[in-house]
Each structure stands twice: as structure tokens, then as C-alpha cells.
Amino acid sequence: MFAIFEDIVKKHLGDRKVAAVMEAGASAYTLLSMDAFDGARKIALNLGFEKTSPELEQCEMVLGNSNELEYSENTFDCILSSSSLEHDKYFWRSTGEFLRVLKPGGLAIIGVPIYMTLPDDSDNTTRTFARHGIRYNADFYRFSPQCLEEVFFEDYSEVVEKVIVRTHPNPYAVYAGRK
């Protein structure tokens, strides 16, 4: 997954000086450790940090919820979120906050589990609940590719990347939009 995010960053922010970047749902294996973010202010946001790493400890580790970000409008050049919005009870608040704090021309990159019909689905469903069940305590959503484009990136100037990372056994997509 890291490589997909990194390719999108290189392609769409390669020549741009990144002053500030935030990862919503950051963990020990943080996306903020990309070379493209060297020298930038790196905000690692999560409800809690159970494990850390040397890479994560080089970031500002902020305890908080992305539903209400305590940052001014137009603060970040890039917002990253991988495998967190499906656990966010009010994900639409977070995506709205991402847009608000992103600078004009900035890039948001979001990766989430998606649903799609797979050849081996019984009754045309994915096996997400059988794989995850209640063990996450907050695993609320799976999204359609249409949702990523039309809901997550509503009011962005354009969706610049649409990558279906995998289809089986757990479909996953990474989309990016420019403000």
C-alpha cells in the first residue's frame, strides 16, 4: 500500500515544495516517512498510538479525531488517510475537514476498503464481516468506487488518481483529489 501512496505523491507533488502534511489515522508504519516529505511539518493524527516507531517519532504525534481538526483553513499541502475512514463513524465530517484544511492545489490521498462483486462471492457480497467481524470494535463501512469519487472528493477541482489496489479477498482502492 505504501508504494501506491508514494507513487501518487511523486506523480502529483514531485516538484512542489511540501511545507505541511498530515496523515489521519497514522500508525507506527506511517506514510509520513516518504522522502517527498523530508523537511515538511508532519502531523500524525490518531485517536491513540499503541505502537510507535522511529519514523513516527519524527512526526508531531497528535491525539485527536479527524471529524474536527484544530487547524486553520488552507494549512496542509497534502492529506493522507489509509485504512481509517471505514472505522470513522462520521467519515463525511472527516472528508469535509480534509478539504477545509487542504491548501488550494493541495492533494488528498485516501485509501479504503471497497465493495465490488467478485466471481466467488456467494450471493454477490464481500466477505468483510467474516474476516473482521466485531474484533475492531469500530468497523462501520465499505465504500463503492463511486462514493470515493463523488462523496469523498466532492468539491475538489479534480480526482487525479483512481487505483483499485486489489480485488480479492478484500477489495481496496486508493483515490486522490486536488483541491
PDB file of C-alpha atoms in Angstrom:
ATOM      1  CA  MET A   1       0.000   0.000   0.000  1.00  0.00           C
ATOM      2  CA  PHE A   2       2.850   2.344   0.891  1.00  0.00           C
ATOM      3  CA  ALA A   3       4.196   2.123  -2.678  1.00  0.00           C
ATOM      4  CA  ILE A   4       0.830   3.146  -4.179  1.00  0.00           C
ATOM      5  CA  PHE A   5       0.642   6.244  -1.964  1.00  0.00           C
ATOM      6  CA  GLU A   6       4.274   7.067  -2.691  1.00  0.00           C
ATOM      7  CA  ASP A   7       3.761   6.775  -6.469  1.00  0.00           C
ATOM      8  CA  ILE A   8       0.781   9.149  -6.293  1.00  0.00           C
ATOM      9  CA  VAL A   9       2.752  11.645  -4.182  1.00  0.00           C
ATOM     10  CA  LYS A  10       5.706  11.560  -6.586  1.00  0.00           C
ATOM     11  CA  LYS A  11       3.460  11.931  -9.623  1.00  0.00           C
ATOM     12  CA  HIS A  12       1.339  14.793  -8.305  1.00  0.00           C
ATOM     13  CA  LEU A  13       3.584  16.590  -5.796  1.00  0.00           C
ATOM     14  CA  GLY A  14       7.004  15.689  -7.185  1.00  0.00           C
ATOM     15  CA  ASP A  15       8.178  19.221  -7.982  1.00  0.00           C
ATOM     16  CA  ARG A  16       6.142  21.002  -5.333  1.00  0.00           C
ATOM     17  CA  LYS A  17       7.729  22.010  -2.027  1.00  0.00           C
ATOM     18  CA  VAL A  18       5.648  20.381   0.702  1.00  0.00           C
ATOM     19  CA  ALA A  19       5.575  22.587   3.804  1.00  0.00           C
ATOM     20  CA  ALA A  20       2.985  20.654   5.828  1.00  0.00           C
ATOM     21  CA  VAL A  21       1.438  17.202   5.551  1.00  0.00           C
ATOM     22  CA  MET A  22      -0.998  15.298   7.756  1.00  0.00           C
ATOM     23  CA  GLU A  23      -1.806  11.609   7.993  1.00  0.00           C
ATOM     24  CA  ALA A  24      -5.207  10.908   9.531  1.00  0.00           C
ATOM     25  CA  GLY A  25      -5.110   7.511  11.203  1.00  0.00           C
ATOM     26  CA  ALA A  26      -1.306   7.428  11.359  1.00  0.00           C
ATOM     27  CA  SER A  27       0.351   4.405  12.903  1.00  0.00           C
ATOM     28  CA  ALA A  28       3.881   3.121  13.509  1.00  0.00           C
ATOM     29  CA  TYR A  29       4.189   2.315   9.807  1.00  0.00           C
ATOM     30  CA  THR A  30       3.475   5.900   8.816  1.00  0.00           C
ATOM     31  CA  LEU A  31       3.048   7.229   5.306  1.00  0.00           C
ATOM     32  CA  LEU A  32       4.721  10.405   6.537  1.00  0.00           C
ATOM     33  CA  SER A  33       8.125   8.726   6.242  1.00  0.00           C
ATOM     34  CA  MET A  34       8.182   9.238   2.464  1.00  0.00           C
ATOM     35  CA  ASP A  35      11.243  11.085   1.148  1.00  0.00           C
ATOM     36  CA  ALA A  36       8.913  13.600  -0.522  1.00  0.00           C
ATOM     37  CA  PHE A  37       8.019  14.917   2.947  1.00  0.00           C
ATOM     38  CA  ASP A  38      11.588  15.470   4.187  1.00  0.00           C
ATOM     39  CA  GLY A  39      11.781  18.915   5.747  1.00  0.00           C
ATOM     40  CA  ALA A  40       7.994  19.298   5.953  1.00  0.00           C
ATOM     41  CA  ARG A  41       5.944  19.678   9.092  1.00  0.00           C
ATOM     42  CA  LYS A  42       4.495  16.189   9.594  1.00  0.00           C
ATOM     43  CA  ILE A  43       1.313  15.756  11.631  1.00  0.00           C
ATOM     44  CA  ALA A  44       0.479  12.170  12.617  1.00  0.00           C
ATOM     45  CA  LEU A  45      -3.130  12.196  13.823  1.00  0.00           C
ATOM     46  CA  ASN A  46      -4.838   9.309  15.581  1.00  0.00           C
ATOM     47  CA  LEU A  47      -7.171   8.583  18.470  1.00  0.00           C
ATOM     48  CA  GLY A  48      -4.273   6.767  20.143  1.00  0.00           C
ATOM     49  CA  PHE A  49      -0.795   5.475  19.422  1.00  0.00           C
ATOM     50  CA  GLU A  50      -0.449   1.922  20.724  1.00  0.00           C
ATOM     51  CA  LYS A  51       2.858   1.333  18.955  1.00  0.00           C
ATOM     52  CA  THR A  52       5.450   3.799  17.801  1.00  0.00           C
ATOM     53  CA  SER A  53       8.450   3.623  15.506  1.00  0.00           C
ATOM     54  CA  PRO A  54      11.480   5.822  14.851  1.00  0.00           C
ATOM     55  CA  GLU A  55       9.658   7.164  11.744  1.00  0.00           C
ATOM     56  CA  LEU A  56       6.518   8.036  13.692  1.00  0.00           C
ATOM     57  CA  GLU A  57       8.518   9.656  16.489  1.00  0.00           C
ATOM     58  CA  GLN A  58       9.948  12.114  13.932  1.00  0.00           C
ATOM     59  CA  CYS A  59       6.409  13.472  13.444  1.00  0.00           C
ATOM     60  CA  GLU A  60       4.170  15.612  15.613  1.00  0.00           C
ATOM     61  CA  MET A  61       2.014  12.875  17.137  1.00  0.00           C
ATOM     62  CA  VAL A  62      -1.394  14.449  17.753  1.00  0.00           C
ATOM     63  CA  LEU A  63      -4.171  12.723  19.648  1.00  0.00           C
ATOM     64  CA  GLY A  64      -7.411  13.697  18.012  1.00  0.00           C
ATOM     65  CA  ASN A  65     -10.331  12.925  15.778  1.00  0.00           C
ATOM     66  CA  SER A  66     -10.355  13.974  12.144  1.00  0.00           C
ATOM     67  CA  ASN A  67     -14.064  14.859  12.422  1.00  0.00           C
ATOM     68  CA  GLU A  68     -12.987  18.222  13.896  1.00  0.00           C
ATOM     69  CA  LEU A  69      -9.465  19.271  13.021  1.00  0.00           C
ATOM     70  CA  GLU A  70      -7.944  22.047  15.089  1.00  0.00           C
ATOM     71  CA  TYR A  71      -6.089  23.558  12.156  1.00  0.00           C
ATOM     72  CA  SER A  72      -6.809  26.665  10.118  1.00  0.00           C
ATOM     73  CA  GLU A  73      -8.165  26.524   6.597  1.00  0.00           C
ATOM     74  CA  ASN A  74      -5.540  26.008   3.897  1.00  0.00           C
ATOM     75  CA  THR A  75      -2.857  24.608   6.249  1.00  0.00           C
ATOM     76  CA  PHE A  76      -1.687  21.412   4.517  1.00  0.00           C
ATOM     77  CA  ASP A  77      -0.164  20.679   1.118  1.00  0.00           C
ATOM     78  CA  CYS A  78      -1.121  17.025   1.418  1.00  0.00           C
ATOM     79  CA  ILE A  79      -3.536  14.931   3.483  1.00  0.00           C
ATOM     80  CA  LEU A  80      -3.120  11.163   3.669  1.00  0.00           C
ATOM     81  CA  SER A  81      -5.536   8.594   5.044  1.00  0.00           C
ATOM     82  CA  SER A  82      -5.108   4.846   4.709  1.00  0.00           C
ATOM     83  CA  SER A  83      -7.466   2.276   6.180  1.00  0.00           C
ATOM     84  CA  SER A  84      -9.043   4.626   8.677  1.00  0.00           C
ATOM     85  CA  LEU A  85     -12.263   6.091   7.256  1.00  0.00           C
ATOM     86  CA  GLU A  86     -14.030   2.726   7.407  1.00  0.00           C
ATOM     87  CA  HIS A  87     -13.560   2.946  11.196  1.00  0.00           C
ATOM     88  CA  ASP A  88     -14.811   6.542  11.359  1.00  0.00           C
ATOM     89  CA  LYS A  89     -18.447   6.636  12.426  1.00  0.00           C
ATOM     90  CA  TYR A  90     -18.842  10.072  10.795  1.00  0.00           C
ATOM     91  CA  PHE A  91     -16.428   9.743   7.869  1.00  0.00           C
ATOM     92  CA  TRP A  92     -18.169  12.559   5.936  1.00  0.00           C
ATOM     93  CA  ARG A  93     -17.121  15.019   8.635  1.00  0.00           C
ATOM     94  CA  SER A  94     -13.512  13.920   8.224  1.00  0.00           C
ATOM     95  CA  THR A  95     -13.546  14.210   4.437  1.00  0.00           C
ATOM     96  CA  GLY A  96     -15.059  17.693   4.814  1.00  0.00           C
ATOM     97  CA  GLU A  97     -12.324  18.640   7.264  1.00  0.00           C
ATOM     98  CA  PHE A  98      -9.653  17.304   4.891  1.00  0.00           C
ATOM     99  CA  LEU A  99     -10.933  19.650   2.190  1.00  0.00           C
ATOM    100  CA  ARG A 100     -11.131  22.598   4.601  1.00  0.00           C
ATOM    101  CA  VAL A 101      -7.542  22.327   5.876  1.00  0.00           C
ATOM    102  CA  LEU A 102      -6.019  21.467   2.480  1.00  0.00           C
ATOM    103  CA  LYS A 103      -4.340  24.344   0.644  1.00  0.00           C
ATOM    104  CA  PRO A 104      -5.649  25.317  -2.802  1.00  0.00           C
ATOM    105  CA  GLY A 105      -3.937  22.992  -5.262  1.00  0.00           C
ATOM    106  CA  GLY A 106      -3.165  20.582  -2.421  1.00  0.00           C
ATOM    107  CA  LEU A 107      -3.582  16.831  -2.685  1.00  0.00           C
ATOM    108  CA  ALA A 108      -5.678  14.444  -0.602  1.00  0.00           C
ATOM    109  CA  ILE A 109      -4.955  10.717  -0.958  1.00  0.00           C
ATOM    110  CA  ILE A 110      -7.413   8.289   0.607  1.00  0.00           C
ATOM    111  CA  GLY A 111      -7.253   4.508   0.735  1.00  0.00           C
ATOM    112  CA  VAL A 112     -10.215   2.461   1.957  1.00  0.00           C
ATOM    113  CA  PRO A 113     -11.781  -0.960   1.606  1.00  0.00           C
ATOM    114  CA  ILE A 114     -14.333  -1.002  -1.163  1.00  0.00           C
ATOM    115  CA  TYR A 115     -17.110  -3.318  -2.143  1.00  0.00           C
ATOM    116  CA  MET A 116     -17.490  -4.850  -5.540  1.00  0.00           C
ATOM    117  CA  THR A 117     -18.870  -8.036  -6.997  1.00  0.00           C
ATOM    118  CA  LEU A 118     -16.288 -10.800  -7.055  1.00  0.00           C
ATOM    119  CA  PRO A 119     -16.599 -14.027  -9.068  1.00  0.00           C
ATOM    120  CA  ASP A 120     -16.592 -16.190  -5.943  1.00  0.00           C
ATOM    121  CA  ASP A 121     -18.946 -14.048  -3.841  1.00  0.00           C
ATOM    122  CA  SER A 122     -21.824 -16.039  -2.526  1.00  0.00           C
ATOM    123  CA  ASP A 123     -24.967 -14.012  -3.163  1.00  0.00           C
ATOM    124  CA  ASN A 124     -22.828 -11.151  -4.516  1.00  0.00           C
ATOM    125  CA  THR A 125     -21.412  -9.988  -1.191  1.00  0.00           C
ATOM    126  CA  THR A 126     -17.873  -9.494   0.015  1.00  0.00           C
ATOM    127  CA  ARG A 127     -16.556 -11.448   2.981  1.00  0.00           C
ATOM    128  CA  THR A 128     -15.557  -8.460   5.056  1.00  0.00           C
ATOM    129  CA  PHE A 129     -17.570  -9.265   8.156  1.00  0.00           C
ATOM    130  CA  ALA A 130     -16.446 -12.887   8.146  1.00  0.00           C
ATOM    131  CA  ARG A 131     -12.828 -11.676   8.059  1.00  0.00           C
ATOM    132  CA  HIS A 132     -13.082  -8.772  10.504  1.00  0.00           C
ATOM    133  CA  GLY A 133     -16.314  -9.168  12.444  1.00  0.00           C
ATOM    134  CA  ILE A 134     -16.510  -7.192  15.653  1.00  0.00           C
ATOM    135  CA  ARG A 135     -12.871  -7.536  16.650  1.00  0.00           C
ATOM    136  CA  TYR A 136     -12.103  -3.965  15.536  1.00  0.00           C
ATOM    137  CA  ASN A 137     -14.886  -2.585  17.747  1.00  0.00           C
ATOM    138  CA  ALA A 138     -15.448   0.133  15.137  1.00  0.00           C
ATOM    139  CA  ASP A 139     -15.535  -1.217  11.608  1.00  0.00           C
ATOM    140  CA  PHE A 140     -18.511   0.585  10.115  1.00  0.00           C
ATOM    141  CA  TYR A 141     -18.161   0.927   6.356  1.00  0.00           C
ATOM    142  CA  ARG A 142     -17.072  -0.361   2.989  1.00  0.00           C
ATOM    143  CA  PHE A 143     -17.292   2.114   0.113  1.00  0.00           C
ATOM    144  CA  SER A 144     -18.122   1.945  -3.562  1.00  0.00           C
ATOM    145  CA  PRO A 145     -15.676   3.432  -6.065  1.00  0.00           C
ATOM    146  CA  GLN A 146     -18.497   5.871  -6.903  1.00  0.00           C
ATOM    147  CA  CYS A 147     -18.533   7.024  -3.265  1.00  0.00           C
ATOM    148  CA  LEU A 148     -14.817   7.705  -3.335  1.00  0.00           C
ATOM    149  CA  GLU A 149     -15.159   9.892  -6.388  1.00  0.00           C
ATOM    150  CA  GLU A 150     -18.484  11.606  -5.727  1.00  0.00           C
ATOM    151  CA  VAL A 151     -18.612  11.818  -1.923  1.00  0.00           C
ATOM    152  CA  PHE A 152     -15.019  11.830  -0.659  1.00  0.00           C
ATOM    153  CA  PHE A 153     -13.856  14.222  -3.370  1.00  0.00           C
ATOM    154  CA  GLU A 154     -16.974  16.323  -3.820  1.00  0.00           C
ATOM    155  CA  ASP A 155     -15.993  19.986  -4.224  1.00  0.00           C
ATOM    156  CA  TYR A 156     -12.402  19.163  -5.213  1.00  0.00           C
ATOM    157  CA  SER A 157     -11.238  20.602  -8.514  1.00  0.00           C
ATOM    158  CA  GLU A 158     -10.471  17.108  -9.848  1.00  0.00           C
ATOM    159  CA  VAL A 159      -9.921  13.475  -8.986  1.00  0.00           C
ATOM    160  CA  VAL A 160      -6.396  12.832 -10.230  1.00  0.00           C
ATOM    161  CA  GLU A 161      -5.932   9.127  -9.424  1.00  0.00           C
ATOM    162  CA  LYS A 162      -8.193   6.082  -9.134  1.00  0.00           C
ATOM    163  CA  VAL A 163      -6.327   2.901  -8.237  1.00  0.00           C
ATOM    164  CA  ILE A 164      -8.048  -0.395  -7.448  1.00  0.00           C
ATOM    165  CA  VAL A 165      -5.210  -1.894  -5.433  1.00  0.00           C
ATOM    166  CA  ARG A 166      -6.688  -5.351  -5.038  1.00  0.00           C
ATOM    167  CA  THR A 167      -9.943  -7.148  -5.640  1.00  0.00           C
ATOM    168  CA  HIS A 168      -9.618 -10.390  -3.717  1.00  0.00           C
ATOM    169  CA  PRO A 169     -10.165 -11.294  -0.970  1.00  0.00           C
ATOM    170  CA  ASN A 170     -10.579  -7.761   0.427  1.00  0.00           C
ATOM    171  CA  PRO A 171     -11.183  -5.155  -2.289  1.00  0.00           C
ATOM    172  CA  TYR A 172      -9.270  -1.939  -1.650  1.00  0.00           C
ATOM    173  CA  ALA A 173      -8.884   1.345  -3.535  1.00  0.00           C
ATOM    174  CA  VAL A 174      -6.737   4.464  -3.306  1.00  0.00           C
ATOM    175  CA  TYR A 175      -8.071   7.671  -4.831  1.00  0.00           C
ATOM    176  CA  ALA A 176      -6.514  11.128  -4.896  1.00  0.00           C
ATOM    177  CA  GLY A 177      -8.061  14.531  -5.434  1.00  0.00           C
ATOM    178  CA  ARG A 178      -6.696  18.011  -5.941  1.00  0.00           C
ATOM    179  CA  LYS A 179      -8.332  20.944  -4.190  1.00  0.00           C
TER     180      LYS A 179
END
